[in-house]
Tab-separated table of C-alpha atoms and ligand atoms in Angstrom:
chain	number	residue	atom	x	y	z
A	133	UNK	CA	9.105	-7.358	-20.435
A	134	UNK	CA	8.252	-6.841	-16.570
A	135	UNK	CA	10.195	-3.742	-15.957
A	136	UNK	CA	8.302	-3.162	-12.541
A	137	UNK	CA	10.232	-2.916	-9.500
A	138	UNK	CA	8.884	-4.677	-6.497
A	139	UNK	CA	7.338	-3.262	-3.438
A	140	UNK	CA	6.955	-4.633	-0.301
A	141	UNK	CA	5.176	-2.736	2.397
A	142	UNK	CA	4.736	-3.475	5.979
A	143	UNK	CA	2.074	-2.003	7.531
A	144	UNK	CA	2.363	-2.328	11.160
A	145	UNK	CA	-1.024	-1.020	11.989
A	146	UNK	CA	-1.320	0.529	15.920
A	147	UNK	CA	1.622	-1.530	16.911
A	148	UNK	CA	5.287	-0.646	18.180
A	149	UNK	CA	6.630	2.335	20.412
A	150	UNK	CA	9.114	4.897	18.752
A	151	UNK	CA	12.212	2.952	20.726
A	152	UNK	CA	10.662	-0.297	19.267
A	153	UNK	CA	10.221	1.129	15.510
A	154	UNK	CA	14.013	2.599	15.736
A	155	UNK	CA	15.305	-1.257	16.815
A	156	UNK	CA	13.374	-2.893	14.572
A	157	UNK	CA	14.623	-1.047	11.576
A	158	UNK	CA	18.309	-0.860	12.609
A	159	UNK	CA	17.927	-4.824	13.220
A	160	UNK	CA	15.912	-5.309	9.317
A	161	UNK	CA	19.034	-2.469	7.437
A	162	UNK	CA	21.685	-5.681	7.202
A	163	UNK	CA	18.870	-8.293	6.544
A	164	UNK	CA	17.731	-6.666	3.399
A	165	UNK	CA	21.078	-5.809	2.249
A	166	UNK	CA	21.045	-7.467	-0.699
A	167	UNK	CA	17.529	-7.001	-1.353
A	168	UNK	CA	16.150	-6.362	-4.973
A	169	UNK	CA	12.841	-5.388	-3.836
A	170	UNK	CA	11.769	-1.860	-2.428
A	171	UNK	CA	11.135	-2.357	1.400
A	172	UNK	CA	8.746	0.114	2.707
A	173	UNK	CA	7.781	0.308	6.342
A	174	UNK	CA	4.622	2.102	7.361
A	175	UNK	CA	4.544	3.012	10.805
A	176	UNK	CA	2.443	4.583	13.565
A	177	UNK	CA	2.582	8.793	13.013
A	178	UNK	CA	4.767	8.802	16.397
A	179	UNK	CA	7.185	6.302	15.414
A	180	UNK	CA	8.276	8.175	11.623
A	181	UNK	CA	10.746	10.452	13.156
A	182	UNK	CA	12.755	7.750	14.962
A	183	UNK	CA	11.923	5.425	12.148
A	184	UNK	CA	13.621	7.876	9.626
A	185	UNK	CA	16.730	8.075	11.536
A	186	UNK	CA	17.017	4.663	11.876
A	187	UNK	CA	16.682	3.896	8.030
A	188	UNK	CA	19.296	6.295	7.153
A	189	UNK	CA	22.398	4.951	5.034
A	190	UNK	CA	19.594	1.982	3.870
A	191	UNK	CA	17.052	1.656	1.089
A	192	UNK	CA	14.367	1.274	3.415
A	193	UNK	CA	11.447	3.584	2.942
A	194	UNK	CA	8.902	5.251	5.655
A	195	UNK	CA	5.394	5.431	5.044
A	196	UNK	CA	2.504	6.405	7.147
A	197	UNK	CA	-0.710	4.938	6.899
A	198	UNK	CA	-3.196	7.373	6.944
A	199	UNK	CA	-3.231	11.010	6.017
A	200	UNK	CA	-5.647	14.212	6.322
A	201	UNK	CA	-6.249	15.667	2.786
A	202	UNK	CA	-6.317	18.813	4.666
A	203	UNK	CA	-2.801	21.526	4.694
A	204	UNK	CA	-3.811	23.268	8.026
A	205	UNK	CA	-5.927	24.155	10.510
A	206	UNK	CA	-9.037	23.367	12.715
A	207	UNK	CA	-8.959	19.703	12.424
A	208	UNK	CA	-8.415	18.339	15.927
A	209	UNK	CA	-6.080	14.965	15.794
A	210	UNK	CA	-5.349	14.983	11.983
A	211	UNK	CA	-1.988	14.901	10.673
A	212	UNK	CA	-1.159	16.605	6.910
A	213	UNK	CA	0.969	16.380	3.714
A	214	UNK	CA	3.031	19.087	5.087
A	215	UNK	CA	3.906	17.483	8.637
A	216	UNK	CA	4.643	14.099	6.696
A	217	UNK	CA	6.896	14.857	4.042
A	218	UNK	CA	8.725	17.414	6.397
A	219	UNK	CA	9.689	14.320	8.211
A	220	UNK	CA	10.937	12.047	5.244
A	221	UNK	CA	7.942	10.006	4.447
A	222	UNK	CA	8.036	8.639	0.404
A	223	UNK	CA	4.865	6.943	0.820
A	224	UNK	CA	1.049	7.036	2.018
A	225	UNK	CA	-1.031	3.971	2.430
A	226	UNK	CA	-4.697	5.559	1.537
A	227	UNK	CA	-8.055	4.052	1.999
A	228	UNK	CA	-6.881	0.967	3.869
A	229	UNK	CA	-10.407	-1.463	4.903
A	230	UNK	CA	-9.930	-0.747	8.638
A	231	UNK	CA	-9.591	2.990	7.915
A	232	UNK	CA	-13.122	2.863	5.794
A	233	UNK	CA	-14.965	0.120	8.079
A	234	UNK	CA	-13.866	2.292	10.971
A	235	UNK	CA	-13.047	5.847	10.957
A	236	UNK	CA	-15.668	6.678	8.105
A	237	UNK	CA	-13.608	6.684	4.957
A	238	UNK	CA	-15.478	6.753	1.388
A	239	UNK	CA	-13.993	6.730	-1.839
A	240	UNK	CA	-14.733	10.754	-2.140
A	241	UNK	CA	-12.351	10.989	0.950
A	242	UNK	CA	-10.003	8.338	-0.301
A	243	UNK	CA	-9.734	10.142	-3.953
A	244	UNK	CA	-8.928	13.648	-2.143
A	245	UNK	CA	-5.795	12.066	0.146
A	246	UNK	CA	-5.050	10.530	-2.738
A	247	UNK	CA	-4.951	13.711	-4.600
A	248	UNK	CA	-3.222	15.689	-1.453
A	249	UNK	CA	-0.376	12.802	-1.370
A	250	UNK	CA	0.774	13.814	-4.614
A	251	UNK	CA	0.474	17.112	-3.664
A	252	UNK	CA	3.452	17.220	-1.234
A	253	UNK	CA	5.422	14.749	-3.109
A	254	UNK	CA	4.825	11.149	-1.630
A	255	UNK	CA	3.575	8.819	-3.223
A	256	UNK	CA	0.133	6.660	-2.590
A	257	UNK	CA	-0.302	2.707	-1.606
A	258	UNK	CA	-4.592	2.965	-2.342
A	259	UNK	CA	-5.976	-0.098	-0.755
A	260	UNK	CA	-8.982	-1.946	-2.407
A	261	UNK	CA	-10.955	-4.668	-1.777
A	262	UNK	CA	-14.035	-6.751	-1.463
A	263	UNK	CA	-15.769	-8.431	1.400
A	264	UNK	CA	-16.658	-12.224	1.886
A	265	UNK	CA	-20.384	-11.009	1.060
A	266	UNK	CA	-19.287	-9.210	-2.277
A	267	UNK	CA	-17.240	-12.258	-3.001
A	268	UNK	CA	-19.969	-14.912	-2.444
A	269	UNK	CA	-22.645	-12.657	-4.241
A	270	UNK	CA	-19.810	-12.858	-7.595
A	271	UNK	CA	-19.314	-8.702	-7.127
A	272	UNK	CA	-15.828	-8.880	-6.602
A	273	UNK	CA	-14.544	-7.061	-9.898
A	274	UNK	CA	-17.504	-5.032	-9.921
A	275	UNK	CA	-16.622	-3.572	-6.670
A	276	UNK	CA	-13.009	-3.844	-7.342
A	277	UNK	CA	-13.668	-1.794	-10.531
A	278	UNK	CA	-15.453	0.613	-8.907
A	279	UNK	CA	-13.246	1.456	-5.844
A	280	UNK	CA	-10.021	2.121	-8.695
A	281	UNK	CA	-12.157	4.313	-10.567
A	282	UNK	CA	-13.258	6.353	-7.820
A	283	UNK	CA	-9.827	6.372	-5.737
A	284	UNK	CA	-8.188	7.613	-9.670
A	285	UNK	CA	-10.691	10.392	-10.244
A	286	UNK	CA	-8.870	14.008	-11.715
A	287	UNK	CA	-5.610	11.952	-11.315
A	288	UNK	CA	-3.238	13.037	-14.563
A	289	UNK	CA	-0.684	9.909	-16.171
A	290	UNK	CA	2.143	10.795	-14.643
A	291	UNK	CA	0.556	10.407	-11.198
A	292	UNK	CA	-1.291	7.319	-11.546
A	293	UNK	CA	2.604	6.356	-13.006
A	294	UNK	CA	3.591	6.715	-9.734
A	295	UNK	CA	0.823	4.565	-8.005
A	296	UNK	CA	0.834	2.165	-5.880
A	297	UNK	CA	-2.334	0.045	-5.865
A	298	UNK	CA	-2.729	-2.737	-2.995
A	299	UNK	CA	-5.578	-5.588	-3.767
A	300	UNK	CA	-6.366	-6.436	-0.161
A	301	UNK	CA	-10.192	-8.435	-0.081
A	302	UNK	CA	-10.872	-8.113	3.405
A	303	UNK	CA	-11.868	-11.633	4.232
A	304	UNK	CA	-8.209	-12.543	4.076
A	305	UNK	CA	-6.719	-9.472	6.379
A	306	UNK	CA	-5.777	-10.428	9.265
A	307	UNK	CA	-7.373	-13.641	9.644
A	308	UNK	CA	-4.645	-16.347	8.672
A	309	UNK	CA	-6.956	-16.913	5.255
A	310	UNK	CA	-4.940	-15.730	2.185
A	311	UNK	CA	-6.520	-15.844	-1.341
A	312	UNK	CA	-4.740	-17.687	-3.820
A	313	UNK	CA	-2.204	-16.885	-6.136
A	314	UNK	CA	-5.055	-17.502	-8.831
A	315	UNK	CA	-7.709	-15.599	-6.519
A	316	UNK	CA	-5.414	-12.952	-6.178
A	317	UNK	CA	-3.809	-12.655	-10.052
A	318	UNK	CA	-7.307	-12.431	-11.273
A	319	UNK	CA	-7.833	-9.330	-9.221
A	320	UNK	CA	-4.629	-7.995	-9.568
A	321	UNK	CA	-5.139	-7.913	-13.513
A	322	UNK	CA	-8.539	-6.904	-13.261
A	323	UNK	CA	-6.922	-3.846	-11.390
A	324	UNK	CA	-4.462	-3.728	-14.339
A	325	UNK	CA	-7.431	-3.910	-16.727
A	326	UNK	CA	-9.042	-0.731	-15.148
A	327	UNK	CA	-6.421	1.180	-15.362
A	328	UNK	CA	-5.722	0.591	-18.581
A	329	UNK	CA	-9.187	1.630	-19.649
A	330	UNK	CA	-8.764	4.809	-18.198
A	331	UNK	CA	-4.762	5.938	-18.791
A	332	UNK	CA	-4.504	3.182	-21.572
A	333	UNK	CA	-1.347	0.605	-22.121
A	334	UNK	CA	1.535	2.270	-21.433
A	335	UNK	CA	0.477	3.551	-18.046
A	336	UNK	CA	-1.352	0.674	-16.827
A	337	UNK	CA	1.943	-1.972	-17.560
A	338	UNK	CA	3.973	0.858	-15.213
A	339	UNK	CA	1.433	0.875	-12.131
A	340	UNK	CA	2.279	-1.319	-9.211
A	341	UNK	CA	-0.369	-3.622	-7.518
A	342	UNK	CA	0.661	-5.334	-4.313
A	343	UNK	CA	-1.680	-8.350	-2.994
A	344	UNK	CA	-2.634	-8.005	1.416
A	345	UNK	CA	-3.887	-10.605	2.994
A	346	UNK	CA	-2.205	-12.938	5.276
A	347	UNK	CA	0.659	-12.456	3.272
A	348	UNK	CA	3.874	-14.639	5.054
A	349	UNK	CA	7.086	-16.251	3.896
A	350	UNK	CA	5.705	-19.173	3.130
A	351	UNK	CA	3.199	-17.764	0.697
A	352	UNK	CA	4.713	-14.458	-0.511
A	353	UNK	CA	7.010	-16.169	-3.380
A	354	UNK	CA	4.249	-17.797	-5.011
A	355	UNK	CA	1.817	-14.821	-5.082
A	356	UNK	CA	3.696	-12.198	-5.913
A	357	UNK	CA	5.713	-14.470	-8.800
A	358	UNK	CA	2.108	-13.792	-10.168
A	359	UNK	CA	1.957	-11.634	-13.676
A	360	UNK	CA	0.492	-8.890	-11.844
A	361	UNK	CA	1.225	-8.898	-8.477
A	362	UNK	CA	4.426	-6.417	-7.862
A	363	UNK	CA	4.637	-7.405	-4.011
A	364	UNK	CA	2.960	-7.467	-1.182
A	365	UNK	CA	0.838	-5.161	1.705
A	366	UNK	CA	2.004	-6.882	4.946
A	367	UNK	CA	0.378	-6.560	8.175
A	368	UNK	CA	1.019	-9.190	11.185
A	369	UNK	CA	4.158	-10.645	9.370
A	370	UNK	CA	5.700	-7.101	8.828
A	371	UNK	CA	6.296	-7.317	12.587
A	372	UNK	CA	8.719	-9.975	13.010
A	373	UNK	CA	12.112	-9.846	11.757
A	374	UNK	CA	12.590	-13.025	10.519
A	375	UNK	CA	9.487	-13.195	8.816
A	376	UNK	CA	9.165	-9.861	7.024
A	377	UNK	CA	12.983	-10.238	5.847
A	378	UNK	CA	12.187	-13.099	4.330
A	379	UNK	CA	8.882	-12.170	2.879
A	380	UNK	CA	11.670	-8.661	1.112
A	381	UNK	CA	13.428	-11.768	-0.269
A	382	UNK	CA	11.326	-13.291	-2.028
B	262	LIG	C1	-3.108	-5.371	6.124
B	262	LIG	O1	-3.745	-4.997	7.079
B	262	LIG	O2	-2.747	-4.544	5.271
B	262	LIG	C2	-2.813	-6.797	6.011
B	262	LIG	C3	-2.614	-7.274	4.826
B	262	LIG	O3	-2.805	-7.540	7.173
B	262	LIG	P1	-2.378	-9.078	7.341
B	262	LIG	O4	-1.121	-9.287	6.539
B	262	LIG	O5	-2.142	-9.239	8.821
B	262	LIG	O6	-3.500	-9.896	6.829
């Protein structure tokens, strides 16, 4: 039996003020009332503080989405563990594409935030996912394979318990294009699959894996009515009201 809560995440990328983060979540509290699914909103480091206030006396949960793996010190513009949970954060979206395409991140530096988010008591959404070239050249669960492994390594069971995995494949972020339900199961269980080789049965049926990609409410019900898809990692839709409510409700 599915015992596996669902998660849905917005990630709202470099987008929204403070003022605009605080409306927005005092506007989504009533609209997910009645909402089954865990609603997670990851906003912009300057935004948590107001965002936090506003969520009180609702289930909805702040994230950040990005991390230094660092506790203190000499690292000009980086935010820690420390300064996030201090704030109220529950969750950490790690090793998102635009994150590694741009700002340099490799799985050595994903697997240590990863390790540093459990270390002050959030929890981690680890992003993976191929390109349109890995797809095309049949790589995709090689590379999907590879990227868990690496993002898991020195993690105990009880962590990876705790883990949130999000199959994003790039070609789909942001760009309207969203994989199938059947493009993105097959993923999602391979995902499943790797885990289980590593933390076996048990652990594997307890992990969550969200699908990304031009998720919307139009789509959402379908994919994540999938076997192993446990919600969604939503960008552009996570911004409107309407839309992301609905996409909770699914
Ligand atoms: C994302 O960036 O995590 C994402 C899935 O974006 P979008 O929903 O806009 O494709």
């Amino acid at each position: 039996m599915d015992k596996r809560k669902r998660i849905v995440a917005g990630n709202w990328k470099m987008n929204k003020t403070p003022a605009e983060a605080s409306a927005f979540i005092k506007a989504l509290k009533p609209m997910i009332k009645f909402s089954r699914t865990e609603v997670v909103c990851a906003v912009p480091f300057v935004a948590i503080q107001t965002a936090v206030t506003a969520s009180r006396g609702s289930r909805i949960k702040i994230a950040a989405q990005n991390m230094y793996f660092e506790e203190k010190g000499a690292y000009t513009g980086e935010v820690s563990g420390p300064m996030l949970r201090d704030l109220g954060v529950k969750y950490v979206i790690v090793g998102h594409s635009e994150r590694r395409e741009y700002f340099g991140e490799t799985d050595e530096i994903v697997n240590k935030k990863v390790h540093a988010v459990y270390k002050y008591d959030m929890r981690p959404i680890v992003c993976v996912g191929e390109t349109l070239a890995q797809r095309d050249a049949g790589l995709t669960a090689e590379h999907i394979r590879y990227q868990v492994k690496a993002a898991l390594v020195g993690l105990t069971a009880e962590q990876v318990k705790k883990l949130v995995i999000a199959y994003e494949p790039i070609w789909a972020i942001g760009t309207g294009r969203t994989a199938t339900a059947e493009q993105a199961e097959e993923v999602c269980r391979i995902i499943r699959m790797t885990v289980k080789e590593l933390y076996g049965k048990r652990i594997s049926s307890v992990v969550r894996i969200q699908y990304g990609g031009s998720v919307k409410a139009e789509n959402a019900a379908e994919l994540f009515g999938m076997d192993d898809i446990d919600g969604g990692l939503v960008g552009g839709a996570s911004l409107k009201l309407d839309e992301f409510a609905a996409i909770t409700s699914c």
